[in-house]
Short mmCIF file of C-alpha atoms in Angstrom, two decimals:
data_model
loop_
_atom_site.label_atom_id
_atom_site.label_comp_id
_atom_site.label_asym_id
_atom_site.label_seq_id
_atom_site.Cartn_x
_atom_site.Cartn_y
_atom_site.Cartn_z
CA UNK A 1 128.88 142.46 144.54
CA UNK A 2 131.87 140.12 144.12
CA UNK A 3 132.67 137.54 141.52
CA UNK A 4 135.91 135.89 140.25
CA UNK A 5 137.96 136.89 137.81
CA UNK A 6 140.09 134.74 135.44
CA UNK A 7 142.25 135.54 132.13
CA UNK A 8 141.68 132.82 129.21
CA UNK A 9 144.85 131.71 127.28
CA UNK A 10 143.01 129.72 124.45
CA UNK A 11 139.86 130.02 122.69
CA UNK A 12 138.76 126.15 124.10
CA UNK A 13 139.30 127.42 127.63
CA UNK A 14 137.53 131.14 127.12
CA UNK A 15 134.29 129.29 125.23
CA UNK A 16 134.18 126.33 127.69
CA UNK A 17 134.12 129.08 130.63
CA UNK A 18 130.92 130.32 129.08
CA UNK A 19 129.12 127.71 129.47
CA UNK A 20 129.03 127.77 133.05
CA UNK A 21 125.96 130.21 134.12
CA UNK A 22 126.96 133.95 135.56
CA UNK A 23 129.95 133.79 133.39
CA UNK A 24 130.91 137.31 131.03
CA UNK A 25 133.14 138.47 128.69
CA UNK A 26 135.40 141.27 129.93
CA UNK A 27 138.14 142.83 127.06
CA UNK A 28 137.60 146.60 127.92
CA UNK A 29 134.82 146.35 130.27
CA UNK A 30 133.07 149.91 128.85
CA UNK A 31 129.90 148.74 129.02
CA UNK A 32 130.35 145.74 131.56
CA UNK A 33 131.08 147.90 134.70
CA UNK A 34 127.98 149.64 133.81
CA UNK A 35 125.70 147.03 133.47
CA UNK A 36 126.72 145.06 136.36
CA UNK A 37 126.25 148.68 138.70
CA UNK A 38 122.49 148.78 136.96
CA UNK A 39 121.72 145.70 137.38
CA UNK A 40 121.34 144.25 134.28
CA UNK A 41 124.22 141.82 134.69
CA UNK A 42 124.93 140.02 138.00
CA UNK A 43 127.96 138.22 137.14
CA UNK A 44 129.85 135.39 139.17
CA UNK A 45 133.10 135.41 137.22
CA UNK A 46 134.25 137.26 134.09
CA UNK A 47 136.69 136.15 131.48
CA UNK A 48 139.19 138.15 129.96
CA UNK A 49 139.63 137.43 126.64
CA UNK A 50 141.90 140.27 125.30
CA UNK A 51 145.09 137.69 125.46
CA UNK A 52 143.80 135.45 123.57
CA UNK A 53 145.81 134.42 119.70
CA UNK A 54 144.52 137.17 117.61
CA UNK A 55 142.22 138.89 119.32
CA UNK A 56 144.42 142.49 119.23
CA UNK A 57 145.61 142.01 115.41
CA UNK A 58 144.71 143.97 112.85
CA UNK A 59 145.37 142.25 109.63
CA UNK A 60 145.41 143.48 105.80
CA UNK A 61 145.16 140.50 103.50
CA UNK A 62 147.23 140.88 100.42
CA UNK A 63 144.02 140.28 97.95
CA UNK A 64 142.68 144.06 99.79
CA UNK A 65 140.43 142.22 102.80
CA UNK A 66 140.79 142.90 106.08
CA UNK A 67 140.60 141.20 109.77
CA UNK A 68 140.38 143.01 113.11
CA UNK A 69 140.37 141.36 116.17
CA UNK A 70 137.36 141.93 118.24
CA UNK A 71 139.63 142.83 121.03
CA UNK A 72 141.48 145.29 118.88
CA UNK A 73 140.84 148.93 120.49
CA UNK A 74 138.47 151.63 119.43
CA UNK A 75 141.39 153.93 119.23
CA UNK A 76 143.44 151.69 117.82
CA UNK A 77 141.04 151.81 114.84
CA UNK A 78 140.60 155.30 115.03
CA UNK A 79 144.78 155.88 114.45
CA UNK A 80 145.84 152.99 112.46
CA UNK A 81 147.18 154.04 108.94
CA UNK A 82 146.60 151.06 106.84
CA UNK A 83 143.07 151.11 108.14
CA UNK A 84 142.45 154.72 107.51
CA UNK A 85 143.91 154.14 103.78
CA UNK A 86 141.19 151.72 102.96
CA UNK A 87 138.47 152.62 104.98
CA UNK A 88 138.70 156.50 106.09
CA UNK A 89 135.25 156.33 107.29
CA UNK A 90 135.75 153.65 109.85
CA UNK A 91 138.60 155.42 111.25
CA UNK A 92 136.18 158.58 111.40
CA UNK A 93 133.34 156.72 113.10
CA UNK A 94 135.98 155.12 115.70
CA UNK A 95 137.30 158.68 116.12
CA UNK A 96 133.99 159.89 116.74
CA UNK A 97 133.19 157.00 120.06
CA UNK A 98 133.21 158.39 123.19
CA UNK A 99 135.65 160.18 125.28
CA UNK A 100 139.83 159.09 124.78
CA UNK A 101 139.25 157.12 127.75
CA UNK A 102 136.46 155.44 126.58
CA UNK A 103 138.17 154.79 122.96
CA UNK A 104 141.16 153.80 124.34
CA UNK A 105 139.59 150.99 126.85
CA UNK A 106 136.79 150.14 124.69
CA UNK A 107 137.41 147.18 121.79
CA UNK A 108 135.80 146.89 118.88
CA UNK A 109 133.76 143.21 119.93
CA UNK A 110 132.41 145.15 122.71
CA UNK A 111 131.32 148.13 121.04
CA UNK A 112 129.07 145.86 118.79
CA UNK A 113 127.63 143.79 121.44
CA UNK A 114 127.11 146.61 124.20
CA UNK A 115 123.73 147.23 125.46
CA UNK A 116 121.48 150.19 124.32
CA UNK A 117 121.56 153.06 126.77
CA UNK A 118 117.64 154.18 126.94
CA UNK A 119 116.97 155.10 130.26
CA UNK A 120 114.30 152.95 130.70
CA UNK A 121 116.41 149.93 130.50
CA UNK A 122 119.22 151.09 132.16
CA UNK A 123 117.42 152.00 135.45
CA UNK A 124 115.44 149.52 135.34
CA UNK A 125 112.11 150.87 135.25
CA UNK A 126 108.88 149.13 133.26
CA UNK A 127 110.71 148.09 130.19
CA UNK A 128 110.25 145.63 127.55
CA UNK A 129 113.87 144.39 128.15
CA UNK A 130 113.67 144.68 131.64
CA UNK A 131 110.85 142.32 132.25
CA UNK A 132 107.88 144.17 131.03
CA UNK A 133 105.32 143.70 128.43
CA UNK A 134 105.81 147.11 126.57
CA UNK A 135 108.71 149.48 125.39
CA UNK A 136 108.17 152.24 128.37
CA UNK A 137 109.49 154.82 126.22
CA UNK A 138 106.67 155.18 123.52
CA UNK A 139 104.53 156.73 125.78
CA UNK A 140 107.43 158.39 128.18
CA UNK A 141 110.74 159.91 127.17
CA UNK A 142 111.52 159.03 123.71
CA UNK A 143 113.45 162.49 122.30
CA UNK A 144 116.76 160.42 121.62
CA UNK A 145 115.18 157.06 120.73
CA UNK A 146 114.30 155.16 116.96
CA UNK A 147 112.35 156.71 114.42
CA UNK A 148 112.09 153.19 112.14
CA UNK A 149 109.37 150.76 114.38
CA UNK A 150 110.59 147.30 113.69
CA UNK A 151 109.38 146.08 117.11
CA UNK A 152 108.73 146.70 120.93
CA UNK A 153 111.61 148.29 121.82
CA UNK A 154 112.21 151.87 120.08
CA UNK A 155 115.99 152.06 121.57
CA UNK A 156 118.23 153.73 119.50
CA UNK A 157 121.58 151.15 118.96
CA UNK A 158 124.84 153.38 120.29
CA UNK A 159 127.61 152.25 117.93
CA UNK A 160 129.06 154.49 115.93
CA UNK A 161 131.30 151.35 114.22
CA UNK A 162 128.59 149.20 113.44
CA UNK A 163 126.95 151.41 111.23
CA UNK A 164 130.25 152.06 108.44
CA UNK A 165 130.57 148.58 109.08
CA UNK A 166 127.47 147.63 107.83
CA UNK A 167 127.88 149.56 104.92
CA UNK A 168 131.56 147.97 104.43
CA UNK A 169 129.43 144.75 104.26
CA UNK A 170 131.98 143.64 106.94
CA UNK A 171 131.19 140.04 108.71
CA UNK A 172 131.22 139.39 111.99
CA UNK A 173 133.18 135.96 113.73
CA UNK A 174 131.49 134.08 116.15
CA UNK A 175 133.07 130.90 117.81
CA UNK A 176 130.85 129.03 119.87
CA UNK A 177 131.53 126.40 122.54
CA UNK A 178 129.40 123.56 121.07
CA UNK A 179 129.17 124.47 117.45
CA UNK A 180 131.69 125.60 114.40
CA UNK A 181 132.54 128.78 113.79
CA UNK A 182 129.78 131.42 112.32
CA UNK A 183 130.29 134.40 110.10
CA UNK A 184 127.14 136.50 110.28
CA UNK A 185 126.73 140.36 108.52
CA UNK A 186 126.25 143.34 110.58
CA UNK A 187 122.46 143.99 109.62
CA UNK A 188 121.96 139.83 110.50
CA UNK A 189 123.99 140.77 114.17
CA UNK A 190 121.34 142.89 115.33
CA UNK A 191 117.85 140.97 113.31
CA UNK A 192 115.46 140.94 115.60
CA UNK A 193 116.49 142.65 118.42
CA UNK A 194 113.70 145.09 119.17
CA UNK A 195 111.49 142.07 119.61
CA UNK A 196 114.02 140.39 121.85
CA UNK A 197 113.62 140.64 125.48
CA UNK A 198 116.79 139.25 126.48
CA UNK A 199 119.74 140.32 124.52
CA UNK A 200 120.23 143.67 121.43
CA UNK A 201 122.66 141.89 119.78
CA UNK A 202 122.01 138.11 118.02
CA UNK A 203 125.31 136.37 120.06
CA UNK A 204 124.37 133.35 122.55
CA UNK A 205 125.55 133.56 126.07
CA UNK A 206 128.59 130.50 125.22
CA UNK A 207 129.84 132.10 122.05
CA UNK A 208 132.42 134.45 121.56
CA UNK A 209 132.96 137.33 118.98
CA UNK A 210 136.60 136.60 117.53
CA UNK A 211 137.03 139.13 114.71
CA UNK A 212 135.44 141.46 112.20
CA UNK A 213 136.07 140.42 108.30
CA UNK A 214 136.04 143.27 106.03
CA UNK A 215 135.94 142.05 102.04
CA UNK A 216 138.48 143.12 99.45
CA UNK A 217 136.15 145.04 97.33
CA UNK A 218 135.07 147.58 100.01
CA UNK A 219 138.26 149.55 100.27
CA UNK A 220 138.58 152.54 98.39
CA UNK A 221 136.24 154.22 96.44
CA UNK A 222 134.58 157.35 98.02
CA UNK A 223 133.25 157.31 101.46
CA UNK A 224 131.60 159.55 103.91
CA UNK A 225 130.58 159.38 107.72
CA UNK A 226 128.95 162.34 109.95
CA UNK A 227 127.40 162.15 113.17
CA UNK A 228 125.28 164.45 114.34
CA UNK A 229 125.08 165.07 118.25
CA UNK A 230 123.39 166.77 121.40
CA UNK A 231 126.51 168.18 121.98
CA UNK A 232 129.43 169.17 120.20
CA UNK A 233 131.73 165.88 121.17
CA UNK A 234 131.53 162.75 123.52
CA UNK A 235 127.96 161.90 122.76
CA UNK A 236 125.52 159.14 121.10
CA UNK A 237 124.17 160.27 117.66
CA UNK A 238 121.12 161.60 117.53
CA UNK A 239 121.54 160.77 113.63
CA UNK A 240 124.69 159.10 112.09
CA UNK A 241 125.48 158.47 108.32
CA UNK A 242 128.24 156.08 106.44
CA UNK A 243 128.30 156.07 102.64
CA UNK A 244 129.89 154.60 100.38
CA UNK A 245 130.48 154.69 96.30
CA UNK A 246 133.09 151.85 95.75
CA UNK A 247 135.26 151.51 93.23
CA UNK A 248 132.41 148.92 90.72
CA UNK A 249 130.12 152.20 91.83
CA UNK A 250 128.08 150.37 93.86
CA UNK A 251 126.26 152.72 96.45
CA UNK A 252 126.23 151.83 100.25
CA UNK A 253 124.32 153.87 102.83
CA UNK A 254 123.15 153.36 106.34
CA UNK A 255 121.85 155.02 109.09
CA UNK A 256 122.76 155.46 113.15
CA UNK A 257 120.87 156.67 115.77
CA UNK A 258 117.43 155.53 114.20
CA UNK A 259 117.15 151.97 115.56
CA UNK A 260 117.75 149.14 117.39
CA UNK A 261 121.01 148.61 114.65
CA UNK A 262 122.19 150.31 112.00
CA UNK A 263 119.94 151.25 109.01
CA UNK A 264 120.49 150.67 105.71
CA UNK A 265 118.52 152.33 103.44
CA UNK A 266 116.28 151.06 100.32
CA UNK A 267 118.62 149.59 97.56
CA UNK A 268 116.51 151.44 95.44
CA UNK A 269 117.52 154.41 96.51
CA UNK A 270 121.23 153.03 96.54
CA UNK A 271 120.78 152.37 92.93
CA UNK A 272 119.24 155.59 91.59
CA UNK A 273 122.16 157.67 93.36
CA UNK A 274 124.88 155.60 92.09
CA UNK A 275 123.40 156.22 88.60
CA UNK A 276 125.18 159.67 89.01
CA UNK A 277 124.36 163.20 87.18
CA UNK A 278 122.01 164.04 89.85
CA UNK A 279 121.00 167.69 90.49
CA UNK A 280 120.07 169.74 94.01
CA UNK A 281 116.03 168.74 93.02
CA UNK A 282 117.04 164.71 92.59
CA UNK A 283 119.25 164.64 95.59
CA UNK A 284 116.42 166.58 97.93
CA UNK A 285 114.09 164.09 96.76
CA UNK A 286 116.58 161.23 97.26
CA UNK A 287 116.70 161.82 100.48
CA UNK A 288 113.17 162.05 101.01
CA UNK A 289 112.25 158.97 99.84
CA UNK A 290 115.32 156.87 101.87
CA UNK A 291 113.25 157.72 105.25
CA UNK A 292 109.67 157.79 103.57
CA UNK A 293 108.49 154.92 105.54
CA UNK A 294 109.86 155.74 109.08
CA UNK A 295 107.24 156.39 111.66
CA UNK A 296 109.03 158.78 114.40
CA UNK A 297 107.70 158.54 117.90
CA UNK A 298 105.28 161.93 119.27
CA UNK A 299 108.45 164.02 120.39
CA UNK A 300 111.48 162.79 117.94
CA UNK A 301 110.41 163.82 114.51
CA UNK A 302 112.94 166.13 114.59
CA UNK A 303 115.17 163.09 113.91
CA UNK A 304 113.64 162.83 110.53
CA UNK A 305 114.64 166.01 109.52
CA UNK A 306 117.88 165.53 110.63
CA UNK A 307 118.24 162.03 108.52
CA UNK A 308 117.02 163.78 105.41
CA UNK A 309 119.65 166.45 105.92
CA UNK A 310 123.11 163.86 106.28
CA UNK A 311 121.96 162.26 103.61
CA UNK A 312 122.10 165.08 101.27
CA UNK A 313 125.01 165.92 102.46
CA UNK A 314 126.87 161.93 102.30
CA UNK A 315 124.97 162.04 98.36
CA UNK A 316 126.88 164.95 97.69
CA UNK A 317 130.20 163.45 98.96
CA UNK A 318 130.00 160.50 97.45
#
């Protein structure tokens, strides 16, 4: 396959190249290169956007928010001081992408958008977001995939950043080629998507992820992230957790690994543990009652199990 390749130098000339059909966004290309080698995307020229005015900043306001460019690098994240003072665990979920290769290629925009890796989709073979009627997994392979059924497709989301983003309430920048400017939340990125054949992520084809806007009052406080995977490093989470007290004591927790986006969990919940003095009994049943309303597919129930268990232990840090 060939296509064209061209390097934006303004925002005008990146978003009006999008809205000429078979044009893509390359920064680090991660997930592009695969896609276009499965099939999924058959592109006739790619923009790269990674020159672009703020796109590879990392900015912390004086009034404690923050802005990262979507172009900023997964590793970048992962070593950057100022970020790791206010938000240690979206250093530790950056640190925890990948391979090095892959965290220092990959950007941040791209790790949000990228396309779920269920092998059903990515080969191509009777899936819902593939052209099919039905999620091929539910009654095939489904070990790694969701465990919470909010639609057809029961793919399992693969960033590790989206999810302590979410629970940093962070906002996501869109610019678009025919409309202002949009700010939308993490949980709002990804509405939707298991019912959407065409895309995982809720971006149009001529807009353009610009930056991620983290607010003042998330840094601090005390925060927690663990992934569990298959194996011991370079792997998707079978389970993830980010939690967060912050400093008003406001409780923040969400989920990875369990569907089609991160996962936050009942406020309910959120607002019985950040009433404090809770004992071993409270916190078991805490954690119980976050995932009470899953519904795991016939061979990933294990995944349950394994939610329960991170978030005792992200409780207990927090």
């Amino acid at each position: 396959m060939s296509f064209t390749y061209h390097t934006a130098t303004s925002h005008s000339e990146a978003l009006s190249a999008l809205t000429e059909p078979g044009t893509h966004v390359v920064a680090g290309g991660t997930d592009l290169v695969p896609c276009v080698d499965e099939g999924i995307l058959t592109p006739v020229r790619v923009v790269d956007v990674r020159g672009l005015p703020g796109m590879r900043d990392i900015t912390l306001h004086a009034d404690g928010s923050t802005t990262i460019g979507a172009a900023v690098t997964i590793n970048e994240i992962a070593e950057h001081a100022g970020l790791r003072a206010r938000y240690p665990m979206l250093c530790d979920a950056a640190t925890s992408v990948g391979t090095p290769a892959l965290r220092n290629m990959g950007t941040l925009g791209g790790n949000l958008i990228q396309r779920h890796n269920c092998w059903y989709f990515r080969r191509g073979v009777g899936c819902f977001k593939r052209g099919g009627e039905q999620c091929a997994a539910v009654d095939g392979e489904h070990q790694y995939h969701g465990i919470v059924n909010d639609g057809i497709c029961r793919a399992a989301h693969p960033s590790d950043p989206a999810v302590a983003l979410e629970v940093l309430g962070a906002e996501v920048e869109i610019a678009s080629a025919n409309a202002a400017p949009r700010r939308v939340g993490i949980a709002a990125l990804y509405e939707g998507a298991a019912n959407d054949a065409e895309k995982d992520a809720q971006i149009a084809h001529h807009e353009l992820v610009i930056a991620l806007h983290v607010p003042a009052e998330s840094a601090g406080g005390a925060q927690s992230w663990e992934k569990i995977m298959q194996r011991g490093a370079w792997d998707y989470a079978l389970v993830s957790c980010a939690a967060q007290r912050r400093t008003d004591g406001t409780v923040r927790i969400a989920l990875g690994g369990v569907a089609l986006g991160p996962w936050r969990i009942s406020d309910r919940v959120e607002e019985d543990i950040s009433a404090g003095g809770l004992d071993e009994e409270s916190v078991e049943a805490l954690a119980e009652r976050a995932v009470y309303d899953v519904e795991p597919l016939k061979n990933n129930g294990y995944k349950v199990e394994l939610a329960e268990a991170v978030l005792r232990r992200a409780i207990r840090a927090i």
